């Protein structure tokens, strides 16, 4: 019989009403055995996230200031939930331990982790599930990366001993036992780790949207949602700015071939987006899966006659970037020009040095840096089998009077990346979306 691991984000556990919905979702299927909660998030737009309040408390304490006002607000959030759910549970002892520790100089990670710890205690009491403290089952190495070997052995064994359990997200323990958190949004990662350790059939990631959209809803009104996306496609889209899931949450489940289903707590019957290791192409009727983009890039363009015949030219250019600790994003080139696309902020304070070094090492005819570039990625596994996709992308841009500065088609044929002036970013995205989707 299949087993499901569910992670609920902060907005899905922000108040008692949401706890009730979450309990209904969990109880609707007996395969839903392990639950990973975030800390209470915002109940309304101007509201405060408990994690932010905990960071603020720790910062005040570190400056020797009073924390009682903020700490009181945190306690109230939890007490409201407990009272409204009518639970026979008191967290007062936990609150005073946490308060003392923060005042006694506990670090940021400890303070922030208490958000999911306390929410986990409430959720386990409400669901009647066992509570497994992540500090005892999720381990980091000295360098701050996940100690997967130890985690999967210990967590796997712990899960075997519990038919149903709540494991708080976001944190684990360092080799000396002290608390460490993942980066912000890291409960997604805990959910993926629990899914992997449990050998789950599926990792359900419950949030406040019905999955991934084909394009940024701030630019495209009511974009279509994506039903099925492969891990590879998702990586391309997330790299270019599409976010719903923490990027590092993909690796644990991807390695084990476990699909992730992004679901909406406020609309549980919506299918959401299914992220899968590989997808049957016949399952998709659209050529493209999504379009994402980002601004803030620069093109370093180097010209030299007969460059194509000069051995080691590219290596020397890239060496200059390496020495200056700049990673490059794309490398389109032609016979006599080579372009390197980098993030503009990485050039900060290094422009002159880079230009000088390129001149010195490659003796070019010209080198210029052009800022203000936006990149758009048109991503889709369906592109492999359909001819003329690139032509449609370029024609749609031409019709919208967008000048293309750069083109890069990945050899996987999974994406086409175009660079345009930042001022053309929005019209370009709309033009491509309308060409393929509307
Ligand atoms: N509560 C943490 C944050 O706000 C982790 C999470 O929600 O995933 O970043």
Tab-separated table of C-alpha atoms in Angstrom, residues 5-401:
chain	number	residue	atom	x	y	z
A	5	UNK	CA	4.271	12.389	3.163
A	6	UNK	CA	2.599	15.786	3.427
A	7	UNK	CA	4.250	19.123	4.072
A	8	UNK	CA	2.086	22.113	4.961
A	9	UNK	CA	3.430	25.637	4.488
A	10	UNK	CA	3.041	28.499	6.933
A	11	UNK	CA	-0.114	29.964	5.398
A	12	UNK	CA	-1.734	26.500	5.557
A	13	UNK	CA	-1.178	26.457	9.343
A	14	UNK	CA	-1.606	30.118	10.184
A	15	UNK	CA	-4.720	29.773	12.365
A	16	UNK	CA	-7.210	27.303	13.848
A	17	UNK	CA	-9.455	27.369	10.770
A	18	UNK	CA	-6.553	26.207	8.641
A	19	UNK	CA	-5.617	23.514	11.171
A	20	UNK	CA	-9.124	22.109	10.710
A	21	UNK	CA	-8.770	22.024	6.924
A	22	UNK	CA	-5.349	20.400	7.282
A	23	UNK	CA	-6.767	17.714	9.588
A	24	UNK	CA	-9.537	16.970	7.074
A	25	UNK	CA	-6.960	16.633	4.310
A	26	UNK	CA	-4.737	14.315	6.366
A	27	UNK	CA	-7.641	12.138	7.505
A	28	UNK	CA	-9.128	11.858	4.021
A	29	UNK	CA	-6.617	9.155	3.057
A	30	UNK	CA	-5.098	6.544	5.328
A	31	UNK	CA	-1.894	6.576	3.263
A	32	UNK	CA	-1.250	10.112	4.563
A	33	UNK	CA	0.908	8.988	7.491
A	34	UNK	CA	3.677	11.526	7.969
A	35	UNK	CA	3.176	15.275	8.196
A	36	UNK	CA	5.781	18.050	8.133
A	37	UNK	CA	4.540	21.484	9.307
A	38	UNK	CA	6.006	24.970	8.863
A	39	UNK	CA	5.637	27.676	11.488
A	40	UNK	CA	2.409	29.746	11.422
A	41	UNK	CA	2.565	32.143	8.490
A	42	UNK	CA	0.525	35.195	7.591
A	43	UNK	CA	-3.250	35.146	8.157
A	44	UNK	CA	-3.704	38.283	6.099
A	45	UNK	CA	-1.464	40.475	3.972
A	46	UNK	CA	-0.095	42.753	6.692
A	47	UNK	CA	0.223	39.953	9.249
A	48	UNK	CA	3.514	38.770	10.786
A	49	UNK	CA	5.103	35.374	10.231
A	50	UNK	CA	6.065	33.663	13.473
A	51	UNK	CA	9.524	32.855	12.049
A	52	UNK	CA	10.160	36.570	11.445
A	53	UNK	CA	9.038	37.376	14.997
A	54	UNK	CA	11.427	34.764	16.381
A	55	UNK	CA	14.350	36.193	14.410
A	56	UNK	CA	13.401	39.655	15.688
A	57	UNK	CA	13.295	38.399	19.307
A	58	UNK	CA	16.730	36.877	18.997
A	59	UNK	CA	18.141	40.082	17.469
A	60	UNK	CA	16.700	42.199	20.307
A	61	UNK	CA	18.027	39.822	22.959
A	62	UNK	CA	21.476	39.915	21.348
A	63	UNK	CA	21.440	43.702	21.769
A	64	UNK	CA	20.418	43.320	25.398
A	65	UNK	CA	16.933	44.716	24.718
A	66	UNK	CA	13.572	43.623	26.067
A	67	UNK	CA	11.778	40.886	24.125
A	68	UNK	CA	8.546	40.595	26.077
A	69	UNK	CA	6.334	42.447	23.622
A	70	UNK	CA	7.309	40.379	20.580
A	71	UNK	CA	7.612	37.168	22.544
A	72	UNK	CA	4.126	37.743	23.908
A	73	UNK	CA	2.791	38.091	20.362
A	74	UNK	CA	4.367	34.761	19.422
A	75	UNK	CA	2.850	32.980	22.439
A	76	UNK	CA	-0.540	34.486	21.635
A	77	UNK	CA	-0.469	33.104	18.093
A	78	UNK	CA	-0.042	29.576	19.421
A	79	UNK	CA	-2.419	29.978	22.338
A	80	UNK	CA	-5.162	31.276	20.028
A	81	UNK	CA	-4.827	28.180	17.876
A	82	UNK	CA	-4.859	25.847	20.900
A	83	UNK	CA	-7.893	27.548	22.427
A	84	UNK	CA	-9.909	27.718	19.234
A	85	UNK	CA	-9.261	24.067	18.527
A	86	UNK	CA	-10.303	23.241	22.099
A	87	UNK	CA	-7.128	21.254	22.698
A	88	UNK	CA	-6.142	19.978	26.108
A	89	UNK	CA	-2.576	21.191	25.672
A	90	UNK	CA	-0.408	23.794	27.341
A	91	UNK	CA	2.816	25.109	25.822
A	92	UNK	CA	3.578	27.413	28.782
A	93	UNK	CA	6.563	25.338	29.933
A	94	UNK	CA	7.947	25.285	26.395
A	95	UNK	CA	7.468	29.058	26.095
A	96	UNK	CA	9.461	29.756	29.245
A	97	UNK	CA	12.322	27.449	28.217
A	98	UNK	CA	12.502	29.162	24.808
A	99	UNK	CA	12.318	32.653	26.333
A	100	UNK	CA	15.102	31.872	28.795
A	101	UNK	CA	17.309	30.406	26.106
A	102	UNK	CA	16.839	33.357	23.760
A	103	UNK	CA	17.582	35.781	26.597
A	104	UNK	CA	20.553	33.626	27.553
A	105	UNK	CA	22.169	34.144	24.152
A	106	UNK	CA	20.824	31.287	22.003
A	107	UNK	CA	21.594	31.794	18.317
A	108	UNK	CA	19.377	32.669	15.350
A	109	UNK	CA	18.912	29.086	14.243
A	110	UNK	CA	17.682	27.925	17.615
A	111	UNK	CA	15.225	30.820	17.869
A	112	UNK	CA	13.830	30.400	14.338
A	113	UNK	CA	13.464	26.632	14.654
A	114	UNK	CA	11.062	26.989	17.586
A	115	UNK	CA	8.379	28.186	15.158
A	116	UNK	CA	8.023	24.774	13.528
A	117	UNK	CA	8.776	22.927	16.787
A	118	UNK	CA	5.808	24.487	18.599
A	119	UNK	CA	3.502	24.192	15.592
A	120	UNK	CA	4.490	20.524	15.314
A	121	UNK	CA	3.522	19.936	18.944
A	122	UNK	CA	0.077	21.451	18.347
A	123	UNK	CA	-0.482	19.601	15.090
A	124	UNK	CA	0.520	16.235	16.537
A	125	UNK	CA	-1.837	16.762	19.494
A	126	UNK	CA	-4.679	17.778	17.176
A	127	UNK	CA	-4.201	14.911	14.727
A	128	UNK	CA	-3.432	12.363	17.451
A	129	UNK	CA	-0.129	11.587	15.672
A	130	UNK	CA	3.208	10.931	17.393
A	131	UNK	CA	5.701	13.797	17.541
A	132	UNK	CA	9.238	13.191	16.271
A	133	UNK	CA	11.580	16.092	17.066
A	134	UNK	CA	13.623	16.918	13.946
A	135	UNK	CA	16.608	17.650	16.194
A	136	UNK	CA	16.850	13.912	16.877
A	137	UNK	CA	16.466	12.665	13.305
A	138	UNK	CA	17.763	15.274	10.831
A	139	UNK	CA	21.520	15.856	10.907
A	140	UNK	CA	23.906	18.383	9.445
A	141	UNK	CA	27.615	17.997	8.878
A	142	UNK	CA	30.184	20.381	10.319
A	143	UNK	CA	30.122	22.400	7.051
A	144	UNK	CA	26.370	22.955	7.353
A	145	UNK	CA	25.298	20.571	4.585
A	146	UNK	CA	22.877	17.744	5.251
A	147	UNK	CA	24.441	14.571	6.635
A	148	UNK	CA	22.278	12.374	4.420
A	149	UNK	CA	23.822	9.091	5.432
A	150	UNK	CA	23.161	9.544	9.120
A	151	UNK	CA	19.794	11.230	8.564
A	152	UNK	CA	18.341	8.513	6.354
A	153	UNK	CA	19.403	5.728	8.704
A	154	UNK	CA	18.143	7.378	11.912
A	155	UNK	CA	15.041	9.021	10.436
A	156	UNK	CA	14.138	5.882	8.466
A	157	UNK	CA	14.311	3.771	11.627
A	158	UNK	CA	12.274	6.311	13.614
A	159	UNK	CA	9.517	6.411	10.994
A	160	UNK	CA	9.283	2.627	10.999
A	161	UNK	CA	8.393	2.786	14.673
A	162	UNK	CA	5.537	5.235	14.192
A	163	UNK	CA	2.438	4.453	12.155
A	164	UNK	CA	1.620	8.168	12.069
A	165	UNK	CA	3.895	11.050	12.959
A	166	UNK	CA	4.466	14.790	12.754
A	167	UNK	CA	8.063	15.874	12.080
A	168	UNK	CA	8.568	19.661	12.276
A	169	UNK	CA	10.218	21.201	9.241
A	170	UNK	CA	13.134	23.612	8.780
A	171	UNK	CA	15.691	22.356	11.313
A	172	UNK	CA	17.937	19.560	12.495
A	173	UNK	CA	21.043	19.111	14.619
A	174	UNK	CA	24.727	19.847	14.124
A	175	UNK	CA	27.279	17.156	15.092
A	176	UNK	CA	27.481	18.698	18.600
A	177	UNK	CA	23.686	18.459	18.969
A	178	UNK	CA	23.010	22.203	18.608
A	179	UNK	CA	20.148	23.305	16.368
A	180	UNK	CA	20.722	24.324	12.779
A	181	UNK	CA	18.118	25.445	10.237
A	182	UNK	CA	17.979	25.163	6.472
A	183	UNK	CA	17.724	28.439	4.548
A	184	UNK	CA	14.372	30.274	4.541
A	185	UNK	CA	11.503	28.185	3.224
A	186	UNK	CA	13.432	25.091	4.261
A	187	UNK	CA	10.487	23.046	5.552
A	188	UNK	CA	10.108	21.998	1.916
A	189	UNK	CA	13.487	20.309	2.262
A	190	UNK	CA	12.509	18.507	5.469
A	191	UNK	CA	9.375	17.244	3.703
A	192	UNK	CA	11.487	15.857	0.867
A	193	UNK	CA	13.893	14.208	3.311
A	194	UNK	CA	11.048	12.585	5.254
A	195	UNK	CA	9.486	11.367	1.987
A	196	UNK	CA	12.776	9.815	0.960
A	197	UNK	CA	13.474	8.252	4.379
A	198	UNK	CA	9.959	6.804	4.523
A	199	UNK	CA	10.189	5.432	0.980
A	200	UNK	CA	7.023	7.381	0.165
A	201	UNK	CA	5.104	6.898	-3.071
A	202	UNK	CA	4.479	10.602	-3.245
A	203	UNK	CA	5.492	13.823	-1.516
A	204	UNK	CA	2.517	16.154	-1.248
A	205	UNK	CA	3.584	19.754	-0.763
A	206	UNK	CA	0.535	21.746	0.409
A	207	UNK	CA	0.681	25.482	-0.083
A	208	UNK	CA	-1.628	28.383	-0.927
A	209	UNK	CA	-1.578	28.150	-4.730
A	210	UNK	CA	-2.790	25.406	-7.032
A	211	UNK	CA	0.658	24.515	-8.300
A	212	UNK	CA	2.940	26.161	-10.809
A	213	UNK	CA	1.684	28.654	-13.333
A	214	UNK	CA	2.929	28.695	-16.912
A	215	UNK	CA	4.115	32.271	-16.412
A	216	UNK	CA	4.452	34.908	-13.703
A	217	UNK	CA	0.899	35.990	-12.724
A	218	UNK	CA	2.187	39.517	-12.047
A	219	UNK	CA	2.835	39.799	-15.780
A	220	UNK	CA	0.273	37.469	-17.350
A	221	UNK	CA	-3.280	37.755	-16.120
A	222	UNK	CA	-4.630	34.379	-14.994
A	223	UNK	CA	-1.926	32.207	-16.496
A	224	UNK	CA	-2.730	28.543	-17.083
A	225	UNK	CA	-1.432	26.179	-14.439
A	226	UNK	CA	0.969	23.353	-15.183
A	227	UNK	CA	-0.458	19.842	-14.650
A	228	UNK	CA	2.721	17.809	-15.091
A	229	UNK	CA	6.310	18.978	-15.139
A	230	UNK	CA	9.564	17.032	-15.043
A	231	UNK	CA	12.276	17.718	-12.489
A	232	UNK	CA	14.539	18.965	-15.284
A	233	UNK	CA	11.973	21.426	-16.591
A	234	UNK	CA	11.276	22.643	-13.091
A	235	UNK	CA	14.939	23.285	-12.516
A	236	UNK	CA	15.121	25.400	-15.662
A	237	UNK	CA	12.047	27.395	-14.664
A	238	UNK	CA	13.085	27.848	-11.013
A	239	UNK	CA	16.545	28.981	-12.000
A	240	UNK	CA	14.847	31.681	-14.027
A	241	UNK	CA	12.755	32.874	-11.146
A	242	UNK	CA	9.624	30.703	-10.901
A	243	UNK	CA	9.253	29.884	-7.210
A	244	UNK	CA	6.796	27.808	-5.232
A	245	UNK	CA	9.119	25.192	-3.852
A	246	UNK	CA	12.548	25.556	-2.209
A	247	UNK	CA	15.123	24.636	-4.868
A	248	UNK	CA	16.962	22.193	-2.608
A	249	UNK	CA	13.769	20.264	-1.915
A	250	UNK	CA	14.044	18.594	-5.288
A	251	UNK	CA	17.254	16.654	-4.749
A	252	UNK	CA	16.269	14.135	-2.027
A	253	UNK	CA	13.102	12.999	-3.786
A	254	UNK	CA	14.449	13.225	-7.314
A	255	UNK	CA	17.265	10.813	-6.449
A	256	UNK	CA	14.690	8.311	-5.186
A	257	UNK	CA	12.269	8.831	-8.090
A	258	UNK	CA	9.494	10.096	-5.799
A	259	UNK	CA	7.071	12.524	-7.475
A	260	UNK	CA	6.076	15.777	-5.750
A	261	UNK	CA	2.500	16.977	-5.921
A	262	UNK	CA	2.073	20.712	-5.256
A	263	UNK	CA	-1.423	21.098	-3.800
A	264	UNK	CA	-3.583	23.965	-2.579
A	265	UNK	CA	-4.800	23.713	1.034
A	266	UNK	CA	-7.588	26.179	0.246
A	267	UNK	CA	-8.755	24.159	-2.763
A	268	UNK	CA	-7.884	20.528	-1.957
A	269	UNK	CA	-9.755	19.050	-4.902
A	270	UNK	CA	-7.696	20.992	-7.457
A	271	UNK	CA	-5.182	18.677	-9.126
A	272	UNK	CA	-2.221	20.967	-8.533
A	273	UNK	CA	1.083	20.351	-10.272
A	274	UNK	CA	2.721	16.937	-10.392
A	275	UNK	CA	6.521	17.017	-10.574
A	276	UNK	CA	7.820	13.742	-11.982
A	277	UNK	CA	11.195	12.175	-12.855
A	278	UNK	CA	10.204	11.622	-16.486
A	279	UNK	CA	7.000	12.261	-18.333
A	280	UNK	CA	5.484	10.547	-21.273
A	281	UNK	CA	5.518	13.128	-24.067
A	282	UNK	CA	2.125	12.027	-25.239
A	283	UNK	CA	0.792	13.216	-21.871
A	284	UNK	CA	1.401	16.793	-22.812
A	285	UNK	CA	-0.609	18.511	-25.461
A	286	UNK	CA	1.261	21.774	-25.197
A	287	UNK	CA	4.657	22.279	-26.746
A	288	UNK	CA	5.882	24.428	-23.946
A	289	UNK	CA	5.537	23.811	-20.235
A	290	UNK	CA	6.299	27.280	-18.988
A	291	UNK	CA	8.072	30.585	-19.515
A	292	UNK	CA	10.157	32.305	-16.877
A	293	UNK	CA	12.556	35.181	-16.893
A	294	UNK	CA	14.842	37.415	-14.915
A	295	UNK	CA	16.346	40.849	-15.272
A	296	UNK	CA	19.781	42.008	-14.127
A	297	UNK	CA	22.163	40.414	-16.609
A	298	UNK	CA	25.113	41.822	-18.550
A	299	UNK	CA	26.699	40.699	-21.809
A	300	UNK	CA	30.477	40.821	-22.065
A	301	UNK	CA	31.056	40.813	-25.774
A	302	UNK	CA	34.526	40.166	-27.191
A	303	UNK	CA	35.342	40.631	-30.885
A	304	UNK	CA	38.382	39.436	-32.727
A	305	UNK	CA	38.905	38.589	-36.370
A	306	UNK	CA	39.680	34.914	-36.906
A	307	UNK	CA	38.841	34.151	-33.286
A	308	UNK	CA	37.493	30.770	-34.312
A	309	UNK	CA	40.955	29.678	-35.409
A	310	UNK	CA	42.737	30.789	-32.265
A	311	UNK	CA	43.443	27.939	-29.869
A	312	UNK	CA	42.702	28.629	-26.214
A	313	UNK	CA	40.838	31.923	-26.797
A	314	UNK	CA	37.708	30.874	-24.890
A	315	UNK	CA	39.707	29.342	-22.093
A	316	UNK	CA	41.617	32.575	-21.529
A	317	UNK	CA	38.404	34.630	-21.366
A	318	UNK	CA	36.808	32.236	-18.905
A	319	UNK	CA	39.965	32.172	-16.843
A	320	UNK	CA	39.653	35.919	-16.327
A	321	UNK	CA	36.161	35.379	-14.932
A	322	UNK	CA	37.290	32.489	-12.764
A	323	UNK	CA	40.148	34.469	-11.253
A	324	UNK	CA	37.648	37.249	-10.473
A	325	UNK	CA	35.255	34.735	-8.925
A	326	UNK	CA	32.461	35.359	-11.422
A	327	UNK	CA	30.400	32.455	-12.692
A	328	UNK	CA	28.929	32.729	-16.159
A	329	UNK	CA	25.366	31.903	-17.117
A	330	UNK	CA	25.506	31.480	-20.896
A	331	UNK	CA	28.121	31.507	-23.577
A	332	UNK	CA	26.722	32.177	-27.038
A	333	UNK	CA	29.389	32.743	-29.684
A	334	UNK	CA	29.883	33.192	-33.414
A	335	UNK	CA	32.910	33.052	-35.706
A	336	UNK	CA	34.500	36.303	-34.642
A	337	UNK	CA	32.655	37.157	-31.427
A	338	UNK	CA	32.264	35.511	-28.097
A	339	UNK	CA	29.624	36.657	-25.616
A	340	UNK	CA	29.570	35.808	-21.958
A	341	UNK	CA	26.384	36.452	-20.005
A	342	UNK	CA	26.873	37.175	-16.319
A	343	UNK	CA	24.789	38.580	-13.493
A	344	UNK	CA	25.352	42.352	-13.402
A	345	UNK	CA	25.766	42.517	-9.633
A	346	UNK	CA	28.647	40.051	-9.820
A	347	UNK	CA	30.594	42.589	-11.882
A	348	UNK	CA	30.370	45.160	-9.107
A	349	UNK	CA	33.792	46.739	-8.503
A	350	UNK	CA	35.524	44.383	-10.936
A	351	UNK	CA	34.709	45.829	-14.357
A	352	UNK	CA	38.017	47.569	-15.036
A	353	UNK	CA	40.033	44.629	-13.813
A	354	UNK	CA	38.125	42.238	-16.055
A	355	UNK	CA	38.346	44.409	-19.164
A	356	UNK	CA	42.086	44.954	-18.618
A	357	UNK	CA	42.738	41.261	-18.139
A	358	UNK	CA	40.746	40.259	-21.222
A	359	UNK	CA	42.669	42.818	-23.296
A	360	UNK	CA	45.970	41.618	-21.940
A	361	UNK	CA	45.311	37.912	-22.387
A	362	UNK	CA	43.406	37.792	-25.672
A	363	UNK	CA	44.447	40.920	-27.622
A	364	UNK	CA	40.923	41.419	-29.004
A	365	UNK	CA	39.660	44.001	-31.526
A	366	UNK	CA	36.997	45.175	-29.071
A	367	UNK	CA	35.480	44.313	-25.710
A	368	UNK	CA	32.300	45.889	-24.372
A	369	UNK	CA	30.037	45.214	-21.437
A	370	UNK	CA	26.369	45.791	-22.119
A	371	UNK	CA	24.115	45.996	-19.021
A	372	UNK	CA	20.357	45.943	-18.657
A	373	UNK	CA	19.699	42.549	-20.193
A	374	UNK	CA	16.733	40.327	-19.325
A	375	UNK	CA	16.737	36.610	-20.038
A	376	UNK	CA	13.625	34.620	-20.864
A	377	UNK	CA	13.545	30.846	-20.827
A	378	UNK	CA	10.931	29.045	-22.870
A	379	UNK	CA	10.894	25.561	-21.370
A	380	UNK	CA	9.146	22.434	-22.592
A	381	UNK	CA	9.816	18.739	-23.067
A	382	UNK	CA	7.314	18.896	-25.931
A	383	UNK	CA	9.758	20.981	-27.989
A	384	UNK	CA	11.917	17.988	-28.882
A	385	UNK	CA	9.235	16.560	-31.112
A	386	UNK	CA	7.804	19.661	-32.646
A	387	UNK	CA	9.391	21.556	-35.473
A	388	UNK	CA	9.380	25.303	-35.719
A	389	UNK	CA	9.163	26.175	-32.038
A	390	UNK	CA	12.150	28.508	-32.239
A	391	UNK	CA	10.677	30.165	-35.310
A	392	UNK	CA	7.423	30.787	-33.454
A	393	UNK	CA	9.294	32.296	-30.495
A	394	UNK	CA	11.266	34.659	-32.732
A	395	UNK	CA	8.327	35.612	-34.936
A	396	UNK	CA	6.190	36.450	-31.913
A	397	UNK	CA	8.974	38.691	-30.591
A	398	UNK	CA	9.415	40.378	-33.946
A	399	UNK	CA	5.674	41.080	-34.131
A	400	UNK	CA	5.879	42.692	-30.697
A	401	UNK	CA	8.818	44.822	-31.949
